[in-house]
Short mmCIF file of C-alpha atoms in Angstrom, two decimals:
data_model
loop_
_atom_site.label_atom_id
_atom_site.label_comp_id
_atom_site.label_asym_id
_atom_site.label_seq_id
_atom_site.Cartn_x
_atom_site.Cartn_y
_atom_site.Cartn_z
CA MET A 20 127.38 97.17 197.51
CA ILE A 21 125.10 97.39 200.56
CA LYS A 22 122.23 95.95 198.48
CA GLN A 23 124.38 92.95 197.48
CA ILE A 24 125.20 92.21 201.14
CA LEU A 25 121.59 92.54 202.24
CA GLY A 26 120.50 90.28 199.37
CA LYS A 27 122.49 87.37 200.81
CA ILE A 28 120.79 87.58 204.23
CA PRO A 29 117.84 85.09 204.56
CA ARG A 30 114.55 86.91 204.68
CA LYS A 31 111.70 86.15 207.04
CA PRO A 32 108.70 84.87 205.05
CA SER A 33 105.81 87.29 204.87
CA LYS A 34 102.54 86.46 206.61
CA SER A 35 100.75 86.42 203.31
CA SER A 36 102.92 83.57 202.10
CA HIS A 37 101.69 81.47 205.03
CA GLY A 38 98.06 82.40 204.60
CA ASN A 39 97.60 81.14 201.03
CA SER A 40 96.19 77.69 200.52
CA ASP A 41 96.60 75.73 197.30
CA GLY A 42 93.24 74.06 197.78
CA GLU A 43 94.72 70.67 198.68
CA GLY A 44 95.74 71.09 202.28
CA GLY A 45 97.05 68.35 204.51
CA PHE A 46 100.57 67.52 205.63
CA ASN A 47 100.71 64.26 203.71
CA ASP A 48 100.23 66.03 200.40
CA GLY A 49 103.26 68.21 200.39
CA PHE A 50 105.07 68.22 203.71
CA SER A 51 108.73 67.34 203.29
CA LEU A 52 110.70 65.61 206.01
CA ASN A 53 113.99 65.70 204.11
CA SER A 54 116.67 67.05 206.44
CA SER A 55 118.68 68.25 203.44
CA SER A 56 115.94 70.72 202.53
CA ASN A 57 116.56 74.33 203.56
CA THR A 58 112.87 75.26 203.73
CA LEU A 59 109.59 73.50 204.39
CA LEU A 60 107.40 72.83 201.36
CA LYS A 61 104.29 74.83 200.67
CA SER A 62 101.93 72.66 202.71
CA ASN A 63 103.43 74.10 205.86
CA SER A 64 102.20 77.50 204.77
CA VAL A 65 98.56 76.45 204.80
CA SER A 66 96.73 78.49 207.42
CA SER A 67 94.43 76.86 209.93
CA LYS A 68 91.92 78.41 212.28
CA SER A 69 91.13 76.84 215.60
CA SER A 70 87.56 76.81 216.81
CA SER A 71 86.52 77.11 220.45
CA SER A 72 86.31 73.32 220.68
CA GLY A 73 89.78 72.90 219.26
CA SER A 74 88.68 71.44 215.92
CA VAL A 75 90.38 72.53 212.74
CA GLY A 76 88.30 73.49 209.71
CA SER A 77 89.07 73.15 206.03
CA ARG A 78 87.05 73.03 202.81
CA SER A 79 89.07 70.71 200.57
CA GLY A 80 91.24 67.62 200.29
CA ASN A 81 92.77 66.38 203.50
CA GLU A 82 92.29 69.88 205.06
CA SER A 83 94.87 71.80 207.12
CA ILE A 84 96.30 70.33 210.30
CA ALA A 85 96.24 71.76 213.79
CA GLN A 86 97.27 75.32 214.68
CA HIS A 87 100.07 73.85 216.75
CA TYR A 88 101.91 72.60 213.67
CA THR A 89 101.23 75.70 211.64
CA ASN A 90 102.71 77.88 214.36
CA GLN A 91 105.72 75.58 214.66
CA ALA A 92 106.21 75.68 210.90
CA LYS A 93 106.10 79.48 210.94
CA LYS A 94 108.75 79.61 213.64
CA SER A 95 110.97 77.04 211.97
CA ALA A 96 110.67 78.59 208.54
CA SER A 97 112.31 81.74 209.83
CA ILE A 98 115.44 79.88 210.91
CA PRO A 99 118.19 79.96 208.25
CA GLY A 100 120.03 76.83 207.21
CA SER A 101 118.99 73.16 207.43
CA ILE A 102 115.73 72.43 209.30
CA MET A 103 115.20 69.02 210.91
CA ALA A 104 111.71 67.57 210.82
CA SER A 105 111.85 66.85 214.54
CA THR A 106 111.71 70.58 215.30
CA VAL A 107 108.20 70.54 213.81
CA TYR A 108 106.95 67.00 214.47
CA GLU A 109 106.95 66.72 218.25
CA ALA A 110 104.84 64.69 220.65
CA LEU A 111 101.85 66.39 222.22
CA PRO A 112 100.98 66.11 225.92
CA SER A 113 99.31 62.93 227.13
CA PHE A 114 95.56 62.89 227.79
CA ARG A 115 96.39 62.20 231.43
CA ASP A 116 98.30 65.48 231.69
CA VAL A 117 95.48 67.82 230.66
CA PRO A 118 92.17 68.66 232.38
CA SER A 119 88.97 67.10 231.08
CA SER A 120 87.89 70.36 229.49
CA GLU A 121 90.98 70.29 227.23
CA LYS A 122 90.83 66.62 226.19
CA GLN A 123 88.53 67.21 223.22
CA ASN A 124 90.84 69.95 221.97
CA LEU A 125 93.91 67.74 222.46
CA PHE A 126 92.14 64.85 220.70
CA ILE A 127 91.63 66.98 217.59
CA ARG A 128 95.23 68.16 217.66
CA LYS A 129 96.52 64.59 217.92
CA LEU A 130 94.29 63.52 215.02
CA ASN A 131 95.71 66.27 212.85
CA MET A 132 99.22 65.39 213.92
CA CYS A 133 98.65 61.84 212.66
CA CYS A 134 97.71 63.13 209.22
CA VAL A 135 101.43 63.18 208.39
CA VAL A 136 102.21 60.11 206.27
CA PHE A 137 105.75 58.72 206.39
CA ASP A 138 107.65 56.75 203.78
CA PHE A 139 108.41 53.26 205.11
CA ASN A 140 110.34 52.14 202.04
CA ASP A 141 113.47 53.41 203.80
CA PRO A 142 113.36 51.82 207.28
CA ALA A 143 116.22 53.98 208.56
CA LYS A 144 114.55 57.29 207.74
CA HIS A 145 112.69 59.48 210.28
CA LEU A 146 112.78 56.87 213.02
CA LYS A 147 112.01 59.35 215.79
CA GLU A 148 109.06 60.91 213.95
CA LYS A 149 107.63 57.50 213.10
CA ASP A 150 107.81 56.44 216.73
CA VAL A 151 106.15 59.69 217.85
CA LYS A 152 103.29 59.08 215.43
CA ARG A 153 102.96 55.45 216.51
CA GLN A 154 102.69 56.40 220.17
CA THR A 155 100.18 59.12 219.31
CA LEU A 156 98.04 56.65 217.34
CA LEU A 157 98.05 54.26 220.29
CA GLU A 158 96.88 57.09 222.55
CA LEU A 159 94.06 57.85 220.11
CA VAL A 160 92.95 54.20 220.15
CA ASP A 161 92.84 54.23 223.95
CA TYR A 162 90.92 57.50 223.96
CA VAL A 163 88.26 56.26 221.52
CA SER A 164 87.88 53.04 223.54
CA SER A 165 87.42 54.82 226.86
CA VAL A 166 85.41 57.91 225.92
CA ASN A 167 82.05 58.13 227.72
CA SER A 168 80.29 60.85 225.74
CA LYS A 169 78.95 60.99 222.20
CA PHE A 170 81.37 62.05 219.46
CA ASN A 171 80.36 65.39 217.96
CA GLU A 172 80.47 66.21 214.26
CA SER A 173 83.78 68.06 214.38
CA ALA A 174 85.44 65.04 216.02
CA MET A 175 83.92 62.66 213.47
CA LEU A 176 85.13 64.87 210.64
CA GLU A 177 88.69 64.87 211.95
CA MET A 178 88.66 61.14 212.71
CA THR A 179 87.51 60.14 209.24
CA LYS A 180 89.95 62.64 207.72
CA MET A 181 92.86 61.06 209.60
CA VAL A 182 91.76 57.55 208.66
CA ALA A 183 91.34 58.48 204.99
CA THR A 184 94.72 60.21 204.88
CA ASN A 185 96.53 57.14 206.19
CA LEU A 186 94.59 54.27 204.64
CA PHE A 187 93.32 55.41 201.26
CA ARG A 188 96.25 55.07 198.90
CA ALA A 189 97.17 53.58 195.56
CA LEU A 190 98.07 49.94 196.12
CA PRO A 191 101.36 48.77 194.59
CA SER A 192 101.13 46.79 191.38
CA SER A 193 100.41 43.23 192.39
CA ASN A 194 103.06 40.55 192.00
CA HIS A 195 100.45 37.97 191.05
CA ASP A 196 99.57 39.57 187.70
CA GLY A 197 99.57 36.83 185.12
CA LYS A 198 100.13 34.14 187.76
CA LEU A 199 97.05 34.17 189.95
CA ALA A 200 94.94 32.19 187.52
CA ASP A 201 97.44 29.32 187.58
CA ILE A 202 97.75 29.02 191.36
CA SER A 203 96.99 25.48 192.50
CA GLU A 204 98.96 25.55 195.76
CA PRO A 205 98.33 29.01 197.26
CA ASP A 206 100.14 28.11 200.49
CA GLU A 207 103.42 27.96 198.57
CA GLU A 208 103.25 31.67 197.74
CA GLU A 209 105.35 33.92 199.96
CA PRO A 210 103.19 36.44 201.84
CA VAL A 211 103.44 40.06 200.70
CA LEU A 212 103.74 42.47 203.63
CA GLU A 213 102.89 46.18 203.67
CA PRO A 214 105.98 48.18 204.80
CA ALA A 215 103.85 50.82 206.56
CA TRP A 216 101.97 48.22 208.61
CA PRO A 217 103.33 49.47 211.99
CA HIS A 218 101.19 52.60 211.47
CA LEU A 219 98.42 51.14 209.30
CA GLN A 220 97.55 48.47 211.85
CA ILE A 221 96.92 51.05 214.56
CA VAL A 222 94.86 53.22 212.18
CA TYR A 223 92.73 50.18 211.32
CA GLU A 224 92.33 49.43 215.02
CA PHE A 225 91.31 53.06 215.57
CA LEU A 226 88.70 52.86 212.80
CA PHE A 227 87.36 49.59 214.19
CA ARG A 228 87.01 51.05 217.71
CA PHE A 229 85.35 54.16 216.30
CA VAL A 230 82.77 52.20 214.29
CA ALA A 231 82.10 49.73 217.11
CA SER A 232 81.92 52.38 219.84
CA PRO A 233 78.49 52.89 221.44
CA GLU A 234 79.36 56.60 221.52
CA THR A 235 79.32 56.73 217.71
CA ASP A 236 75.90 57.91 216.52
CA ALA A 237 75.21 56.21 213.20
CA LYS A 238 72.88 59.01 212.09
CA LEU A 239 75.70 61.54 212.40
CA ALA A 240 78.55 59.26 211.38
CA LYS A 241 76.89 58.29 208.07
CA ARG A 242 77.71 61.79 206.78
CA TYR A 243 81.41 60.98 207.05
CA ILE A 244 81.43 57.20 206.62
CA ASP A 245 79.54 57.67 203.38
CA HIS A 246 79.38 55.84 200.04
CA SER A 247 82.69 57.30 198.90
CA PHE A 248 84.38 56.18 202.13
CA VAL A 249 82.95 52.66 201.78
CA LEU A 250 84.05 52.37 198.15
CA LYS A 251 87.61 53.31 199.07
CA LEU A 252 87.58 50.71 201.84
CA LEU A 253 86.42 48.11 199.32
CA ASP A 254 89.24 49.09 196.96
CA LEU A 255 91.72 48.18 199.69
CA PHE A 256 90.50 44.57 199.69
CA ASP A 257 92.84 44.04 196.74
CA SER A 258 95.81 44.50 199.09
CA GLU A 259 98.17 41.54 199.04
CA ASP A 260 98.80 41.81 202.78
CA GLN A 261 96.60 39.25 204.51
CA ARG A 262 96.71 41.22 207.77
CA GLU A 263 95.21 44.27 206.09
CA ARG A 264 92.44 42.25 204.45
CA ASP A 265 91.54 40.68 207.80
CA TYR A 266 91.11 44.11 209.38
CA LEU A 267 89.09 45.33 206.39
CA LYS A 268 86.83 42.29 206.62
CA THR A 269 86.08 42.93 210.28
CA ILE A 270 85.56 46.67 209.83
CA LEU A 271 83.33 46.41 206.76
CA HIS A 272 81.18 43.85 208.52
CA ARG A 273 80.77 46.25 211.45
CA ILE A 274 79.89 49.09 209.09
CA TYR A 275 77.29 46.87 207.39
CA GLY A 276 75.76 46.04 210.76
CA LYS A 277 75.76 49.59 212.15
CA PHE A 278 74.81 51.65 209.10
CA MET A 279 71.62 50.08 207.78
CA VAL A 280 71.27 52.85 205.21
CA HIS A 281 74.48 51.64 203.52
CA ARG A 282 73.53 47.96 203.27
CA PRO A 283 72.08 47.91 199.72
CA PHE A 284 74.97 50.02 198.48
CA ILE A 285 77.59 47.71 200.05
CA ARG A 286 75.99 44.63 198.49
CA LYS A 287 75.85 46.32 195.09
CA ALA A 288 79.47 47.47 195.35
CA ILE A 289 80.62 43.93 196.21
CA ASN A 290 78.60 42.65 193.25
CA ASN A 291 80.46 45.01 190.96
CA ILE A 292 83.81 43.77 192.27
CA PHE A 293 82.73 40.20 191.55
CA TYR A 294 81.54 41.07 188.03
CA LEU A 295 84.86 42.72 187.19
CA PHE A 296 86.76 39.76 188.60
CA ILE A 297 84.69 37.07 186.86
CA PHE A 298 84.23 38.54 183.42
CA GLU A 299 87.33 40.70 182.96
CA THR A 300 90.39 40.45 185.18
CA GLU A 301 90.26 37.16 187.16
CA LYS A 302 92.72 38.94 189.46
CA HIS A 303 91.78 40.11 192.95
CA SER A 304 93.34 39.37 196.33
CA GLY A 305 90.27 39.82 198.52
CA ILE A 306 87.54 37.62 197.03
CA ALA A 307 87.73 35.15 199.93
CA GLU A 308 87.33 37.91 202.52
CA LEU A 309 84.42 39.51 200.67
CA LEU A 310 82.71 36.11 200.46
CA GLU A 311 83.26 35.59 204.17
CA ILE A 312 81.43 38.85 204.86
CA LEU A 313 78.65 37.82 202.49
CA GLY A 314 78.30 34.46 204.21
CA SER A 315 77.34 36.27 207.39
CA ILE A 316 75.07 38.67 205.48
CA ILE A 317 73.26 35.84 203.66
CA ASN A 318 72.78 34.05 206.96
CA GLY A 319 70.79 37.08 208.15
CA PHE A 320 68.55 37.41 205.09
CA ALA A 321 64.87 37.48 205.99
CA LEU A 322 62.45 35.00 204.45
CA PRO A 323 61.10 34.87 201.86
CA LEU A 324 64.22 35.85 199.94
CA LYS A 325 63.97 38.99 197.84
CA ALA A 326 64.33 38.80 194.07
CA GLU A 327 67.48 40.93 194.41
CA HIS A 328 69.11 38.27 196.57
CA LYS A 329 68.23 35.45 194.17
CA LEU A 330 69.66 37.44 191.27
CA PHE A 331 72.86 37.88 193.27
CA LEU A 332 73.09 34.10 193.61
CA VAL A 333 72.55 33.48 189.90
CA ARG A 334 74.59 36.36 188.47
CA ALA A 335 77.49 36.60 190.91
CA LEU A 336 77.94 33.63 193.24
CA ILE A 337 77.40 30.77 190.79
CA PRO A 338 79.63 32.33 188.07
CA LEU A 339 82.40 32.65 190.68
CA HIS A 340 83.00 28.94 190.00
CA LYS A 341 84.33 29.88 186.57
CA PRO A 342 87.79 31.46 187.31
CA LYS A 343 90.77 29.14 187.37
CA CYS A 344 91.84 30.43 190.78
CA VAL A 345 88.58 29.31 192.45
CA SER A 346 90.60 27.19 194.89
CA LEU A 347 91.68 30.41 196.66
CA TYR A 348 88.15 31.19 197.80
CA HIS A 349 86.15 28.01 197.22
CA GLN A 350 85.54 27.25 200.90
CA GLN A 351 83.89 30.64 201.47
CA LEU A 352 81.98 30.41 198.17
CA SER A 353 80.65 26.96 199.01
CA TYR A 354 79.40 28.25 202.37
CA CYS A 355 77.51 31.12 200.70
CA ILE A 356 75.93 28.78 198.15
CA THR A 357 74.84 26.33 200.83
CA GLN A 358 73.35 29.17 202.90
CA PHE A 359 71.09 30.08 199.98
CA VAL A 360 69.87 26.49 199.58
CA GLU A 361 69.19 26.20 203.30
CA LYS A 362 67.25 29.49 203.19
CA ASP A 363 65.16 28.47 200.18
CA VAL A 364 65.17 24.79 199.19
CA LYS A 365 63.65 25.65 195.82
CA LEU A 366 67.00 27.12 194.80
CA ALA A 367 68.68 23.69 194.93
CA ASP A 368 67.84 22.92 191.29
CA THR A 369 69.23 26.31 190.19
CA VAL A 370 72.45 25.76 192.14
CA VAL A 371 73.01 22.20 190.90
CA ARG A 372 72.49 23.20 187.27
CA GLY A 373 74.82 26.15 187.84
CA LEU A 374 77.53 23.82 189.15
CA LEU A 375 77.06 21.55 186.14
CA LYS A 376 77.38 24.54 183.81
CA TYR A 377 80.80 25.46 185.20
CA TRP A 378 81.93 21.89 185.90
CA PRO A 379 85.69 21.48 185.26
CA ILE A 380 86.49 18.99 182.52
CA THR A 381 90.29 18.87 182.54
CA ASN A 382 91.15 20.00 186.09
CA SER A 383 90.84 17.02 188.43
CA ALA A 384 91.70 18.92 191.61
CA LYS A 385 88.96 21.43 190.85
CA GLU A 386 86.57 18.56 190.09
CA VAL A 387 87.17 17.10 193.55
CA MET A 388 86.27 20.50 195.07
CA PHE A 389 83.07 20.65 193.02
CA LEU A 390 82.07 17.18 194.21
CA GLY A 391 82.59 18.26 197.82
CA GLU A 392 80.42 21.34 197.30
CA LEU A 393 77.82 19.24 195.49
CA GLU A 394 77.55 16.98 198.53
CA GLU A 395 76.89 19.99 200.80
CA VAL A 396 74.20 21.28 198.44
CA LEU A 397 72.53 17.88 198.08
CA GLU A 398 72.52 17.46 201.85
CA ALA A 399 70.23 20.51 202.03
CA THR A 400 68.12 19.43 199.03
CA GLN A 401 64.59 18.08 199.35
CA PRO A 402 63.14 15.24 197.20
CA ALA A 403 61.03 17.49 194.95
CA GLU A 404 63.99 19.66 193.93
CA PHE A 405 66.25 16.63 193.63
CA GLN A 406 63.93 15.05 191.06
CA ARG A 407 64.08 18.16 188.87
CA CYS A 408 67.83 17.90 188.31
CA VAL A 409 68.46 14.18 188.78
CA ILE A 410 69.10 13.25 185.13
CA PRO A 411 71.79 15.82 184.18
CA LEU A 412 73.30 15.50 187.66
CA PHE A 413 73.87 11.74 187.48
CA ARG A 414 75.09 11.86 183.92
CA ARG A 415 77.91 13.99 185.28
CA ILE A 416 78.40 11.77 188.35
CA GLY A 417 78.54 8.72 186.07
CA ARG A 418 81.46 10.29 184.19
CA CYS A 419 83.15 11.04 187.51
CA LEU A 420 82.78 7.39 188.57
CA ASN A 421 84.78 6.33 185.51
CA SER A 422 87.46 9.01 185.95
CA LEU A 423 91.01 7.70 185.73
CA HIS A 424 91.95 10.19 188.47
CA PHE A 425 91.28 8.01 191.50
CA GLN A 426 90.44 10.98 193.79
CA VAL A 427 87.64 12.10 191.47
CA ALA A 428 86.15 8.60 191.26
CA GLU A 429 86.59 8.07 195.00
CA ARG A 430 84.97 11.42 195.88
CA ALA A 431 81.99 10.65 193.65
CA LEU A 432 81.54 7.24 195.28
CA PHE A 433 81.67 8.84 198.74
CA LEU A 434 78.30 10.46 197.99
CA TRP A 435 76.69 7.13 198.89
CA ASN A 436 78.16 7.38 202.40
CA ASN A 437 75.89 10.35 203.15
CA ASP A 438 72.61 9.05 204.59
CA HIS A 439 70.44 11.88 203.23
CA ILE A 440 71.90 11.69 199.73
CA ARG A 441 71.73 7.90 199.69
CA ASN A 442 68.03 8.05 200.59
CA LEU A 443 67.40 10.56 197.79
CA ILE A 444 69.20 8.28 195.34
CA LEU A 445 67.34 5.15 196.40
CA GLN A 446 63.99 6.95 196.15
CA ASN A 447 64.85 7.64 192.51
CA SER A 448 66.79 4.46 191.76
CA LYS A 449 64.63 3.61 188.74
CA VAL A 450 65.88 6.79 187.07
CA ILE A 451 69.42 6.92 188.45
CA LEU A 452 70.60 3.31 188.21
CA PRO A 453 70.16 2.98 184.41
CA ILE A 454 72.29 6.14 184.01
CA ILE A 455 75.23 5.11 186.18
CA PHE A 456 75.03 1.30 185.92
CA PRO A 457 77.45 1.05 182.96
CA ALA A 458 79.99 3.14 184.90
CA LEU A 459 79.70 0.85 187.92
CA GLU A 460 80.06 -2.32 185.89
CA LYS A 461 83.10 -1.01 184.00
CA ASN A 462 84.83 0.11 187.21
CA ILE A 463 84.81 -3.30 188.88
CA PRO A 464 87.09 -5.10 186.43
CA GLY A 465 88.56 -2.09 184.65
CA HIS A 466 89.63 0.62 187.11
CA TRP A 467 93.30 0.61 188.05
CA ASN A 468 92.73 1.72 191.67
CA GLN A 469 91.79 -0.96 194.18
CA ALA A 470 90.03 1.45 196.55
CA VAL A 471 87.79 2.63 193.71
CA GLN A 472 86.96 -0.97 192.82
CA SER A 473 86.06 -1.74 196.44
CA LEU A 474 83.85 1.37 196.78
CA THR A 475 82.16 0.55 193.48
CA LEU A 476 81.27 -2.94 194.75
CA ASN A 477 79.73 -1.35 197.87
CA VAL A 478 77.59 1.03 195.80
CA ARG A 479 76.56 -1.82 193.50
CA LYS A 480 75.46 -3.82 196.54
CA ILE A 481 73.43 -0.87 197.90
CA PHE A 482 71.40 -0.80 194.68
CA SER A 483 70.94 -4.57 194.51
CA ASP A 484 69.78 -4.73 198.13
CA ALA A 485 67.39 -1.81 197.69
CA ASP A 486 65.59 -3.02 194.55
CA GLN A 487 66.72 -6.32 193.10
CA ALA A 488 64.22 -6.18 190.23
CA VAL A 489 65.49 -2.82 188.96
CA PHE A 490 69.08 -3.98 189.42
CA ASP A 491 68.49 -7.19 187.43
CA GLU A 492 66.76 -5.23 184.67
CA CYS A 493 69.71 -2.83 184.41
CA LEU A 494 72.17 -5.73 184.44
CA MET A 495 70.29 -7.50 181.65
CA ARG A 496 70.14 -4.30 179.59
CA PHE A 497 73.84 -3.70 180.16
CA GLN A 498 74.74 -7.23 179.06
CA GLU A 499 72.60 -6.87 175.94
CA GLU A 500 74.29 -3.57 175.12
CA GLU A 501 77.69 -5.15 175.63
CA ILE A 502 76.81 -7.98 173.24
CA LYS A 503 75.59 -5.47 170.64
CA ASN A 504 78.73 -3.41 171.04
CA ARG A 505 80.93 -6.49 170.60
CA GLU A 506 79.01 -7.46 167.46
CA LYS A 507 79.40 -3.94 166.05
CA LEU A 508 83.09 -3.99 166.85
CA GLU A 509 83.55 -7.38 165.18
CA LYS A 510 81.60 -6.17 162.15
CA ARG A 511 83.69 -3.05 161.88
CA GLU A 512 86.90 -5.04 162.17
CA SER A 513 85.63 -7.41 159.47
CA ILE A 514 84.90 -4.50 157.13
CA TRP A 515 88.35 -3.04 157.68
CA LYS A 516 89.86 -6.49 157.06
CA GLN A 517 88.00 -6.67 153.72
CA LEU A 518 89.28 -3.25 152.77
CA GLU A 519 92.84 -4.24 153.64
CA ASP A 520 92.54 -7.43 151.57
CA VAL A 521 91.20 -5.53 148.55
CA ALA A 522 93.94 -2.94 148.91
CA ALA A 523 96.62 -5.63 149.15
CA ALA A 524 95.29 -7.42 146.04
CA ASN A 525 95.42 -4.25 143.92
CA VAL A 526 98.61 -2.81 145.34
CA VAL A 527 100.57 -3.28 142.07
CA SER A 528 97.93 -1.82 139.77
CA ASN A 529 96.90 1.78 139.27
CA GLU A 530 93.19 0.99 139.36
CA ALA A 531 90.94 2.75 141.87
CA ILE A 532 89.48 0.59 144.61
CA LEU A 533 85.70 0.63 144.67
CA VAL A 534 83.91 0.18 147.97
CA SER A 535 80.17 -0.42 147.99
CA ARG A 536 77.90 2.24 149.52
CA PHE A 537 76.55 -0.32 151.96
CA VAL A 538 79.97 -1.23 153.33
CA SER A 539 80.95 2.45 153.73
CA SER A 540 77.74 3.39 155.50
CA VAL A 541 77.99 0.45 157.88
CA ALA A 542 81.56 1.38 158.76
CA ILE A 543 80.66 5.01 159.42
CA THR A 544 77.58 4.12 161.48
CA THR A 545 79.48 1.58 163.53
CA SER A 546 82.24 4.09 164.30
CA ALA A 547 79.72 6.72 165.35
CA ASN A 548 77.87 4.30 167.64
CA GLN A 549 81.12 3.15 169.21
CA LEU A 550 82.16 6.73 169.95
CA ALA A 551 78.75 7.53 171.45
CA THR A 552 78.93 4.47 173.68
CA ALA A 553 82.44 5.35 174.85
CA GLY A 554 81.31 8.91 175.64
CA GLY A 555 78.78 7.67 178.14
#
């Protein structure tokens, strides 16, 4: 009987139960803030030992948090009944309220306190605890900004641990799966916002201040902001929250500038993201931000360019024109491409041929973007490189001049408004004019848009004023070709008329109609020539 009564009394947990670690550690891994729970989960039983400097050591995972919370958990766990999280998660003293000798210790304790990760999917849950953490994070940001002594290794360890605990997470499945490739008006998409942003923003600000701080020794910090840390930061670029990607862009750029040892690795990791995006998924939210970082990096490349950098242009940047969603990042991509041409003019031919390789055939809006980028590239192109690609380039421009989409034709004609490009064209008019002359002549009477007709007349006049002899020669050749084409068309129509007459005469009989080999071959040849002429 006595044993039954004693069995109902809550027992105080043994010390051994609090001293066992499951190897994971960290409040965010198993700490429960559910008020309906009668006991704290096992993560509260993880022991932590405080060093003389106040830092907390651990060998795995997120590591254990400060002794303050462990002691509080031990006290609270002995209380029977429901335990509120607020009895454990309480604000620590302000930095202003402790002597200078204790600030380092308090800093470590606050970092460990912020390793608790809250669920923001329920906005009404744990409001007090969330506010306590937010205020603590703001204090940490102020401390990192105002510190006037070098961060030691224990502080760096705890700082990177806190950042990793809060930031590195599995991103939710993106809403743009299956849709991103078809986006033509990205501004119409509703922005996706991260629910935990009130805390994440301050953690990002903390990381930025830590990386940018003159008190952060890169030689020591590289042990904690290592390749694994950088890769996890890069993974977060796929976040759909624009605010998060903006912070990541700024922070990664700072890391690239401060940690020279990581630069080749960062470039290679970005390459791999591009390869996966181009050749497999065509889905990624952060391509524009990564390209913006690369634009700054490319701008700082030393001359002459390394073979590695040229390969990056050919294998990653130029193929980025292939995905259907290129409009989402085309401005940043165009800047990177132009930077390469300005760095090394010999790359102009490679870039132009790359653009022609991925030129859109059925997407007029994309074609207008390509023409805009082409103008920027040609503006940085020198005569020698221009001559190497002039024939395939103006075959494509000739087709654009005849486009029924007036914006495509108009954008192509605007190339002659650029002084540098116009000079390049006129220097090579003997090669270029014969290629595009038929397109110009057909536009004047045949294009439906008046603005295109007017621009075509202006371009035609530029050529005639520059070299009348070449212009007259092209005009004569065009007129001769037109006469030949009309004769072929009349001949073909005559042959078909003969066939129709023969068919009509033998319509009542069952006899086969014989057509001479000569007539058949002429008809086939004429059709083929007509198609070739129409194709440009």
